[in-house]
GROMACS .gro file of C-alpha atoms in nm:
model
  443
    1MET     CA    1  10.418   8.297  11.099
    2SER     CA    2  10.190   8.628  11.196
    3ARG     CA    3  10.345   8.971  11.249
    4GLU     CA    4  10.368   9.085  11.582
    5VAL     CA    5  10.192   9.387  11.691
    6VAL     CA    6  10.340   9.645  11.930
    7ALA     CA    7  10.123   9.929  12.091
    8ILE     CA    8  10.272  10.252  12.195
    9VAL     CA    9  10.075  10.401  12.486
   10GLY     CA   10  10.082  10.654  12.759
   11ARG     CA   11   9.950  10.991  12.889
   12PRO     CA   12   9.922  11.286  12.632
   13ASN     CA   13  10.217  11.497  12.550
   14VAL     CA   14  10.476  11.243  12.657
   15GLY     CA   15  10.621  11.209  12.304
   16LYS     CA   16  10.444  10.874  12.179
   17SER     CA   17  10.361  11.001  11.821
   18THR     CA   18  10.750  11.139  11.803
   19LEU     CA   19  10.862  10.795  11.893
   20PHE     CA   20  10.610  10.623  11.665
   21ASN     CA   21  10.752  10.852  11.349
   22LYS     CA   22  11.107  10.809  11.439
   23LEU     CA   23  11.049  10.435  11.404
   24ALA     CA   24  10.852  10.424  11.102
   25GLY     CA   25  11.069  10.698  10.920
   26ALA     CA   26  11.387  10.531  10.989
   27LYS     CA   27  11.279  10.156  10.951
   28ILE     CA   28  10.953  10.133  10.759
   29SER     CA   29  10.884   9.876  10.499
   30ILE     CA   30  10.893  10.001  10.161
   31VAL     CA   31  10.563  10.014  10.014
   32GLU     CA   32  10.482  10.083   9.648
   33ASP     CA   33  10.288  10.401   9.563
   34THR     CA   34  10.004  10.244   9.425
   35PRO     CA   35   9.746  10.523   9.292
   36GLY     CA   36   9.436  10.485   9.486
   37VAL     CA   37   9.554  10.340   9.788
   38THR     CA   38   9.445  10.546  10.097
   39ARG     CA   39   9.680  10.507  10.388
   40ASP     CA   40   9.627  10.570  10.747
   41ARG     CA   41   9.923  10.708  10.970
   42ILE     CA   42   9.852  10.533  11.288
   43TYR     CA   43  10.055  10.198  11.197
   44ALA     CA   44  10.347  10.151  11.030
   45ASP     CA   45  10.565   9.836  10.937
   46VAL     CA   46  10.886   9.818  11.116
   47GLU     CA   47  11.224   9.602  11.099
   48TRP     CA   48  11.477   9.560  11.358
   49LEU     CA   49  11.709   9.277  11.392
   50ASN     CA   50  11.551   9.064  11.114
   51HIS     CA   51  11.233   9.110  11.296
   52ASN     CA   52  10.932   9.260  11.131
   53PHE     CA   53  10.662   9.380  11.294
   54THR     CA   54  10.389   9.642  11.318
   55ILE     CA   55  10.375   9.935  11.554
   56ILE     CA   56  10.014  10.116  11.648
   57ASP     CA   57  10.051  10.444  11.745
   58THR     CA   58   9.738  10.579  12.019
   59GLY     CA   59   9.604  10.875  12.130
   60GLY     CA   60   9.692  10.982  12.476
   61ILE     CA   61   9.538  10.775  12.804
   62GLU     CA   62   9.374  11.017  13.034
   63PRO     CA   63   9.249  10.718  13.284
   64THR     CA   64   8.990  10.965  13.436
   65THR     CA   65   8.804  11.206  13.187
   66ASP     CA   66   8.469  11.325  13.094
   67ASP     CA   67   8.579  11.470  12.800
   68LYS     CA   68   8.409  11.298  12.499
   69MET     CA   69   8.727  11.275  12.255
   70LEU     CA   70   8.956  11.189  12.552
   71SER     CA   71   8.718  10.916  12.616
   72TYR     CA   72   8.750  10.787  12.297
   73MET     CA   73   9.114  10.793  12.284
   74ARG     CA   74   9.121  10.600  12.608
   75LYS     CA   75   8.891  10.342  12.464
   76GLN     CA   76   9.140  10.321  12.149
   77ALA     CA   77   9.439  10.281  12.348
   78GLU     CA   78   9.262  10.007  12.543
   79VAL     CA   79   9.172   9.819  12.188
   80ALA     CA   80   9.558   9.850  12.104
   81ILE     CA   81   9.631   9.694  12.440
   82ASP     CA   82   9.434   9.398  12.364
   83THR     CA   83   9.550   9.353  12.033
   84ALA     CA   84   9.919   9.375  12.090
   85ASN     CA   85  10.159   9.145  12.173
   86VAL     CA   86  10.406   9.392  12.330
   87ILE     CA   87  10.309   9.710  12.497
   88VAL     CA   88  10.571  10.003  12.487
   89PHE     CA   89  10.452  10.253  12.785
   90VAL     CA   90  10.593  10.597  12.708
   91VAL     CA   91  10.664  10.820  13.000
   92ASP     CA   92  10.788  11.211  13.017
   93VAL     CA   93  11.114  11.257  13.237
   94LYS     CA   94  11.056  11.644  13.224
   95SER     CA   95  10.711  11.591  13.404
   96GLY     CA   96  10.818  11.317  13.615
   97LEU     CA   97  10.632  11.034  13.775
   98THR     CA   98  10.242  11.160  13.784
   99ASP     CA   99   9.924  10.979  13.924
  100ALA     CA  100   9.809  10.934  13.578
  101ASP     CA  101  10.140  10.723  13.511
  102TYR     CA  102  10.042  10.505  13.793
  103LYS     CA  103   9.681  10.455  13.693
  104VAL     CA  104   9.796  10.353  13.334
  105ALA     CA  105  10.071  10.109  13.470
  106ASP     CA  106   9.748   9.934  13.651
  107MET     CA  107   9.570   9.913  13.341
  108LEU     CA  108   9.878   9.758  13.178
  109ARG     CA  109   9.915   9.511  13.432
  110ARG     CA  110   9.565   9.378  13.418
  111ALA     CA  111   9.641   9.327  13.026
  112HIS     CA  112   9.875   9.053  13.138
  113LYS     CA  113  10.111   9.129  12.822
  114PRO     CA  114  10.471   9.226  12.815
  115VAL     CA  115  10.529   9.599  12.887
  116VAL     CA  116  10.866   9.804  12.782
  117LEU     CA  117  10.859  10.103  12.977
  118CYS     CA  118  11.018  10.412  12.798
  119VAL     CA  119  11.121  10.714  12.968
  120ASN     CA  120  11.125  10.975  12.716
  121LYS     CA  121  11.278  11.316  12.681
  122VAL     CA  122  11.600  11.208  12.830
  123ASP     CA  123  11.803  11.447  12.629
  124ASN     CA  124  12.084  11.458  12.910
  125ARG     CA  125  12.136  11.093  13.020
  126GLU     CA  126  12.395  11.192  13.301
  127LYS     CA  127  12.205  11.483  13.415
  128LEU     CA  128  11.904  11.298  13.428
  129GLN     CA  129  11.966  10.959  13.522
  130TYR     CA  130  11.840  10.957  13.857
  131ASP     CA  131  11.507  11.111  13.752
  132VAL     CA  132  11.500  10.797  13.528
  133PHE     CA  133  11.548  10.577  13.827
  134GLU     CA  134  11.214  10.729  13.980
  135PHE     CA  135  10.997  10.510  13.722
  136TYR     CA  136  11.100  10.189  13.903
  137ASN     CA  137  10.793  10.272  14.131
  138LEU     CA  138  10.553  10.205  13.878
  139GLY     CA  139  10.667   9.832  13.931
  140LEU     CA  140  10.706   9.751  13.533
  141GLY     CA  141  11.051   9.663  13.550
  142GLU     CA  142  11.373   9.843  13.414
  143PRO     CA  143  11.305  10.205  13.265
  144TYR     CA  144  11.463  10.261  12.904
  145ALA     CA  145  11.571  10.611  12.884
  146ILE     CA  146  11.550  10.772  12.526
  147SER     CA  147  11.503  11.061  12.324
  148SER     CA  148  11.257  11.042  12.058
  149ALA     CA  149  11.405  11.383  11.938
  150GLN     CA  150  11.781  11.292  11.928
  151SER     CA  151  11.744  10.922  11.837
  152THR     CA  152  11.927  10.800  12.158
  153GLY     CA  153  11.860  10.489  12.362
  154ILE     CA  154  11.579  10.369  12.094
  155GLY     CA  155  11.804  10.076  12.003
  156ASP     CA  156  11.819   9.938  12.341
  157MET     CA  157  11.448   9.994  12.401
  158LEU     CA  158  11.406   9.790  12.050
  159ASP     CA  159  11.609   9.502  12.185
  160GLU     CA  160  11.374   9.466  12.481
  161VAL     CA  161  11.076   9.487  12.274
  162VAL     CA  162  11.173   9.229  12.009
  163SER     CA  163  11.311   8.989  12.310
  164HIS     CA  164  10.935   8.941  12.412
  165PHE     CA  165  10.825   8.820  12.045
  166ASN     CA  166  10.719   8.457  12.057
  167GLU     CA  167  10.927   8.287  11.761
  168GLU     CA  168  10.708   7.999  11.824
  169ASN     CA  169  10.397   8.155  11.821
  170ALA     CA  170  10.109   7.923  12.001
  171ASP     CA  171   9.854   8.065  11.713
  172ASN     CA  172  10.081   7.887  11.457
  173ILE     CA  173   9.954   7.542  11.551
  174GLU     CA  174   9.643   7.657  11.351
  175LEU     CA  175   9.796   7.823  11.071
  176ASP     CA  176   9.770   7.472  10.855
  177LEU     CA  177   9.404   7.601  10.857
  178PRO     CA  178   9.345   7.915  10.587
  179ARG     CA  179   9.253   8.229  10.790
  180ILE     CA  180   8.980   8.441  10.661
  181ALA     CA  181   8.949   8.795  10.777
  182VAL     CA  182   8.577   8.951  10.759
  183ILE     CA  183   8.626   9.313  10.721
  184GLY     CA  184   8.410   9.628  10.626
  185LYS     CA  185   8.225   9.904  10.802
  186PRO     CA  186   7.964   9.829  11.088
  187ASN     CA  187   7.630   9.688  11.005
  188VAL     CA  188   7.741   9.570  10.677
  189GLY     CA  189   7.675   9.228  10.813
  190LYS     CA  190   8.013   9.064  10.914
  191SER     CA  191   7.888   8.881  11.226
  192SER     CA  192   7.562   8.771  11.028
  193LEU     CA  193   7.770   8.609  10.762
  194ILE     CA  194   7.967   8.409  11.011
  195ASN     CA  195   7.688   8.313  11.219
  196LYS     CA  196   7.515   8.188  10.847
  197LEU     CA  197   7.813   8.022  10.791
  198LEU     CA  198   7.822   7.841  11.096
  199GLY     CA  199   7.462   7.786  11.124
  200GLU     CA  200   7.437   7.929  11.497
  201GLU     CA  201   7.447   8.219  11.694
  202ARG     CA  202   7.830   8.193  11.752
  203VAL     CA  203   7.893   8.540  11.719
  204ILE     CA  204   7.688   8.835  11.861
  205VAL     CA  205   7.451   9.025  11.596
  206SER     CA  206   7.334   9.349  11.655
  207ASP     CA  207   7.213   9.672  11.481
  208ILE     CA  208   7.405   9.890  11.718
  209ALA     CA  209   7.715  10.003  11.522
  210GLY     CA  210   7.999   9.866  11.703
  211THR     CA  211   7.897   9.592  11.878
  212THR     CA  212   8.170   9.333  11.799
  213ARG     CA  213   8.447   9.446  12.027
  214ASP     CA  214   8.704   9.215  11.989
  215ALA     CA  215   8.851   8.995  11.682
  216VAL     CA  216   8.693   8.629  11.718
  217ASP     CA  217   8.845   8.357  11.537
  218THR     CA  218   8.579   8.079  11.445
  219VAL     CA  219   8.656   7.762  11.275
  220VAL     CA  220   8.406   7.690  10.996
  221LYS     CA  221   8.375   7.385  10.805
  222TYR     CA  222   8.232   7.332  10.450
  223ASN     CA  223   8.224   7.054  10.218
  224GLY     CA  224   8.464   6.869  10.453
  225ASN     CA  225   8.715   7.177  10.435
  226GLU     CA  226   8.791   7.394  10.736
  227TYR     CA  227   8.857   7.787  10.762
  228ILE     CA  228   8.942   7.985  11.064
  229PHE     CA  229   8.691   8.295  11.003
  230VAL     CA  230   8.799   8.617  11.223
  231ASP     CA  231   8.539   8.899  11.261
  232THR     CA  232   8.643   9.215  11.283
  233ALA     CA  233   8.483   9.582  11.427
  234GLY     CA  234   8.415   9.797  11.139
  235LEU     CA  235   8.460  10.143  11.083
  236ARG     CA  236   8.196  10.378  11.272
  237ARG     CA  237   8.121  10.752  11.201
  238LYS     CA  238   7.877  10.962  11.434
  239ASN     CA  239   7.917  11.324  11.473
  240LYS     CA  240   8.242  11.543  11.365
  241ILE     CA  241   8.437  11.524  11.736
  242GLU     CA  242   8.411  11.159  11.724
  243LYS     CA  243   8.510  11.078  11.367
  244GLU     CA  244   8.893  11.038  11.417
  245GLY     CA  245   8.872  10.868  11.723
  246LEU     CA  246   8.641  10.589  11.609
  247GLU     CA  247   8.835  10.543  11.264
  248ARG     CA  248   9.149  10.509  11.476
  249TYR     CA  249   8.961  10.279  11.719
  250SER     CA  250   8.823  10.021  11.469
  251ILE     CA  251   9.121  10.045  11.198
  252ILE     CA  252   9.352   9.914  11.502
  253ARG     CA  253   9.136   9.564  11.508
  254THR     CA  254   9.124   9.597  11.128
  255VAL     CA  255   9.485   9.596  11.093
  256SER     CA  256   9.548   9.346  11.347
  257ALA     CA  257   9.311   9.100  11.160
  258ILE     CA  258   9.429   9.141  10.854
  259GLU     CA  259   9.819   9.085  10.968
  260LYS     CA  260   9.697   8.741  11.094
  261CYS     CA  261   9.495   8.625  10.793
  262ASP     CA  262   9.557   8.484  10.449
  263ILE     CA  263   9.246   8.581  10.286
  264VAL     CA  264   8.986   8.923  10.327
  265VAL     CA  265   8.646   8.905  10.243
  266LEU     CA  266   8.539   9.311  10.212
  267LEU     CA  267   8.176   9.324  10.279
  268ILE     CA  268   8.037   9.618  10.104
  269ASP     CA  269   7.663   9.740  10.177
  270ALA     CA  270   7.437   9.689   9.879
  271VAL     CA  271   7.197   9.963   9.994
  272GLU     CA  272   7.467  10.210  10.092
  273GLY     CA  273   7.721  10.148   9.798
  274ILE     CA  274   8.115  10.157   9.804
  275THR     CA  275   8.233  10.447   9.990
  276GLU     CA  276   8.558  10.581  10.093
  277GLN     CA  277   8.587  10.374  10.399
  278ASP     CA  278   8.548  10.084  10.193
  279ALA     CA  279   8.845  10.190  10.007
  280LYS     CA  280   9.041  10.236  10.302
  281ILE     CA  281   8.991   9.893  10.454
  282ALA     CA  282   9.068   9.768  10.094
  283GLY     CA  283   9.382   9.924  10.063
  284ILE     CA  284   9.523   9.824  10.414
  285ALA     CA  285   9.474   9.461  10.294
  286HIS     CA  286   9.616   9.523   9.946
  287GLU     CA  287   9.939   9.697  10.114
  288ARG     CA  288   9.981   9.404  10.310
  289GLY     CA  289   9.969   9.124  10.032
  290LYS     CA  290   9.670   8.971  10.115
  291GLY     CA  291   9.431   8.776   9.885
  292ALA     CA  292   9.101   8.930   9.830
  293ILE     CA  293   8.752   8.889   9.771
  294ILE     CA  294   8.476   9.159   9.744
  295ALA     CA  295   8.129   9.064   9.861
  296VAL     CA  296   7.826   9.282   9.790
  297ASN     CA  297   7.603   9.204  10.108
  298LYS     CA  298   7.237   9.287  10.154
  299TRP     CA  299   7.198   9.181   9.775
  300ASP     CA  300   6.823   9.082   9.870
  301ALA     CA  301   6.720   9.434  10.015
  302ILE     CA  302   6.765   9.653   9.708
  303GLU     CA  303   6.518   9.672   9.386
  304LYS     CA  304   6.714   9.530   9.093
  305ASP     CA  305   6.708   9.552   8.673
  306ASP     CA  306   6.918   9.376   8.449
  307LYS     CA  307   7.182   9.680   8.480
  308THR     CA  308   7.210   9.679   8.862
  309MET     CA  309   7.476   9.431   8.891
  310TYR     CA  310   7.699   9.611   8.612
  311LYS     CA  311   7.649   9.936   8.770
  312TYR     CA  312   7.761   9.803   9.113
  313LEU     CA  313   8.051   9.636   8.945
  314GLY     CA  314   8.153   9.964   8.740
  315ASN     CA  315   8.152  10.172   9.085
  316VAL     CA  316   8.346   9.893   9.250
  317ASP     CA  317   8.637   9.894   9.007
  318THR     CA  318   8.643  10.256   8.977
  319THR     CA  319   8.673  10.302   9.339
  320LEU     CA  320   8.921  10.006   9.407
  321SER     CA  321   9.131  10.042   9.086
  322TYR     CA  322   9.410   9.892   9.263
  323MET     CA  323   9.227   9.578   9.333
  324THR     CA  324   9.043   9.471   9.008
  325TYR     CA  325   9.235   9.148   9.055
  326ALA     CA  326   8.977   9.033   9.348
  327PRO     CA  327   8.653   8.819   9.258
  328LYS     CA  328   8.351   9.000   9.341
  329ILE     CA  329   7.997   8.813   9.418
  330PHE     CA  330   7.675   8.935   9.538
  331ILE     CA  331   7.536   8.775   9.856
  332SER     CA  332   7.303   8.783  10.117
  333ALA     CA  333   7.419   8.723  10.486
  334LEU     CA  334   7.036   8.678  10.600
  335THR     CA  335   6.909   8.435  10.358
  336GLY     CA  336   7.214   8.262  10.256
  337LEU     CA  337   7.220   8.381   9.904
  338ARG     CA  338   7.516   8.229   9.701
  339ILE     CA  339   7.704   8.154  10.020
  340ASN     CA  340   7.846   7.842   9.813
  341LYS     CA  341   7.994   8.072   9.587
  342LEU     CA  342   8.185   8.266   9.857
  343PHE     CA  343   8.356   7.928   9.959
  344GLU     CA  344   8.422   7.849   9.563
  345ASN     CA  345   8.632   8.168   9.555
  346ILE     CA  346   8.797   8.139   9.896
  347ASP     CA  347   8.926   7.801   9.779
  348ILE     CA  348   9.063   7.957   9.442
  349VAL     CA  349   9.203   8.279   9.620
  350ILE     CA  350   9.395   8.027   9.865
  351GLN     CA  351   9.509   7.843   9.590
  352ASN     CA  352   9.631   8.155   9.373
  353HIS     CA  353   9.800   8.310   9.659
  354ALA     CA  354  10.043   8.022   9.715
  355LEU     CA  355  10.088   7.968   9.331
  356ARG     CA  356  10.435   7.921   9.233
  357VAL     CA  357  10.554   7.953   8.844
  358SER     CA  358  10.875   7.795   8.721
  359THR     CA  359  11.157   8.059   8.618
  360GLY     CA  360  11.179   7.903   8.284
  361VAL     CA  361  10.770   7.931   8.204
  362LEU     CA  362  10.798   8.311   8.355
  363ASN     CA  363  11.076   8.398   8.128
  364ASP     CA  364  10.895   8.261   7.824
  365VAL     CA  365  10.610   8.504   7.950
  366LEU     CA  366  10.845   8.794   7.981
  367TYR     CA  367  11.001   8.771   7.613
  368ASP     CA  368  10.657   8.744   7.479
  369ALA     CA  369  10.558   9.047   7.665
  370THR     CA  370  10.871   9.278   7.542
  371ALA     CA  371  10.847   9.140   7.204
  372MET     CA  372  10.464   9.237   7.161
  373ASN     CA  373  10.538   9.580   7.368
  374GLN     CA  374  10.881   9.737   7.343
  375PRO     CA  375  10.995   9.854   7.673
  376PRO     CA  376  11.022  10.238   7.723
  377SER     CA  377  11.327  10.440   7.665
  378ASP     CA  378  11.451  10.780   7.783
  379LYS     CA  379  11.737  11.003   7.618
  380GLY     CA  380  11.790  10.753   7.391
  381LYS     CA  381  11.859  10.476   7.669
  382ARG     CA  382  11.580  10.185   7.652
  383LEU     CA  383  11.496   9.962   7.926
  384LYS     CA  384  11.611   9.601   7.941
  385LEU     CA  385  11.443   9.326   8.112
  386TYR     CA  386  11.710   9.074   8.102
  387TYR     CA  387  11.535   8.770   8.352
  388MET     CA  388  11.243   8.733   8.590
  389THR     CA  389  11.202   8.462   8.861
  390GLN     CA  390  10.953   8.410   9.143
  391VAL     CA  391  11.098   8.456   9.521
  392SER     CA  392  10.819   8.398   9.747
  393ILE     CA  393  10.440   8.377   9.763
  394LYS     CA  394  10.168   8.476   9.973
  395PRO     CA  395  10.154   8.708   9.794
  396PRO     CA  396  10.336   8.602   9.474
  397THR     CA  397  10.652   8.807   9.440
  398PHE     CA  398  10.874   8.849   9.166
  399ILE     CA  399  11.234   8.985   9.099
  400ILE     CA  400  11.331   9.126   8.771
  401PHE     CA  401  11.643   9.190   8.668
  402VAL     CA  402  11.694   9.499   8.435
  403ASN     CA  403  11.960   9.749   8.265
  404ASP     CA  404  11.806  10.081   8.477
  405LYS     CA  405  11.571  10.079   8.738
  406SER     CA  406  11.460  10.445   8.676
  407LEU     CA  407  11.332  10.332   8.305
  408MET     CA  408  11.127  10.101   8.459
  409HIS     CA  409  10.800  10.301   8.462
  410PHE     CA  410  10.496  10.236   8.651
  411SER     CA  411  10.251  10.177   8.347
  412TYR     CA  412  10.514   9.927   8.172
  413LYS     CA  413  10.572   9.722   8.512
  414ARG     CA  414  10.161   9.703   8.530
  415TYR     CA  415  10.146   9.579   8.176
  416ILE     CA  416  10.388   9.307   8.276
  417GLU     CA  417  10.169   9.194   8.554
  418ASN     CA  418   9.873   9.198   8.300
  419ARG     CA  419  10.083   8.941   8.086
  420ILE     CA  420  10.161   8.735   8.413
  421ARG     CA  421   9.783   8.721   8.494
  422GLU     CA  422   9.679   8.644   8.149
  423SER     CA  423   9.919   8.366   8.129
  424PHE     CA  424   9.860   8.223   8.506
  425GLY     CA  425   9.583   8.376   8.633
  426PHE     CA  426   9.671   8.482   9.006
  427ARG     CA  427   9.286   8.566   9.063
  428GLY     CA  428   9.247   8.720   9.367
  429THR     CA  429   9.578   8.793   9.512
  430PRO     CA  430   9.804   9.111   9.443
  431ILE     CA  431  10.135   9.056   9.306
  432HIS     CA  432  10.459   9.213   9.389
  433PHE     CA  433  10.749   9.320   9.182
  434ILE     CA  434  11.098   9.369   9.298
  435ILE     CA  435  11.298   9.566   9.052
  436ARG     CA  436  11.681   9.501   9.042
  437GLU     CA  437  11.983   9.613   8.825
  438ARG     CA  438  12.221   9.417   8.654
  439LYS     CA  439  12.528   9.523   8.447
  440GLU     CA  440  12.529   9.413   8.100
  441LYS     CA  441  12.835   9.189   8.024
  442GLY     CA  442  13.136   9.370   7.887
  443LYS     CA  443  13.027   9.683   8.089
   0.00000   0.00000   0.00000
């Protein structure tokens, strides 16, 4: 089932980010500290009552403004509203009901999405109770009184949020088909690639950065197989004042598309080379355990010699050192160069992303690995690896039982991962490990 997305919206200075940080800090999923992965702070994974979902923070909405940065913040919020399954509308009890609140409420009604009205800064519920009731006038149902600073009322608000989740998500009708998200910067050729796959101009293609406003699901047939491709808006940079708003604007779409896919195809511009923005996008996919293919596009547009490809591969491996498992291909969305190789790699990654290995075979590999490279020790105590078993797929996830988690150094875990990859492949998919302590018998 795809992860639900919850957008937090409202006027500036009503406490949206405080609420976001409270939710993220208290219930955020554990993410391994992998070197080289860049994280963007506008989204977080949250768990509440066995529901796992993604929250998105947005800039404040000023319904009518000529300020350039505020305009981008409003656009960013509109994107979040379009993307979200549920919207949390935050208002401020201390400033009271404002004309801007009414205008934001009208915007949310037009979105036809579930809205949970959240009245923030209610530090004294008895004293401010009647001030909370004033927000019924927005016509969005019951206002939930909370204090983000004091962590009060948030549980009731989250109960209402998760009650709107669709457990039988209609999108799951299509989830039997693999979902492929095409991600990357603007003008890298995402829409052109999908059009080449379709053989028609189904997706609008333009040289204007940011043309793709919505994530578009498209069914593509190739060699008798069907795939769902998702085109996404990329990261766009212009001048300094627009930089932050536009990055946040586009990452909202990218995060949503990645959440709902199985595999990502990260397009890199051969002319420009791999950039920090590419690393940021790749890091999001890696953190979420998605299968990945790196496709260097516009390969027909550069002058090449016998060392050009190796140079690109070296730069990609250096910048995306945490994603060396991803196959890399050099394509042209314009001419169709190596498009067949793209599908070959997609099929391989789909298979590996769902690969399951028997426990007996896994532990044979673990035994050989520890025999060849003795586990580390500290202050006379040596790490012991008792047992390993695979607990899930997409991505392949393994539990390793040890005597002391603190002795499981990152480098040794990477060594175990490399031995697993040598034995079973897992090309194109990240591998996740869960380390558990188990007491030795007789102790």
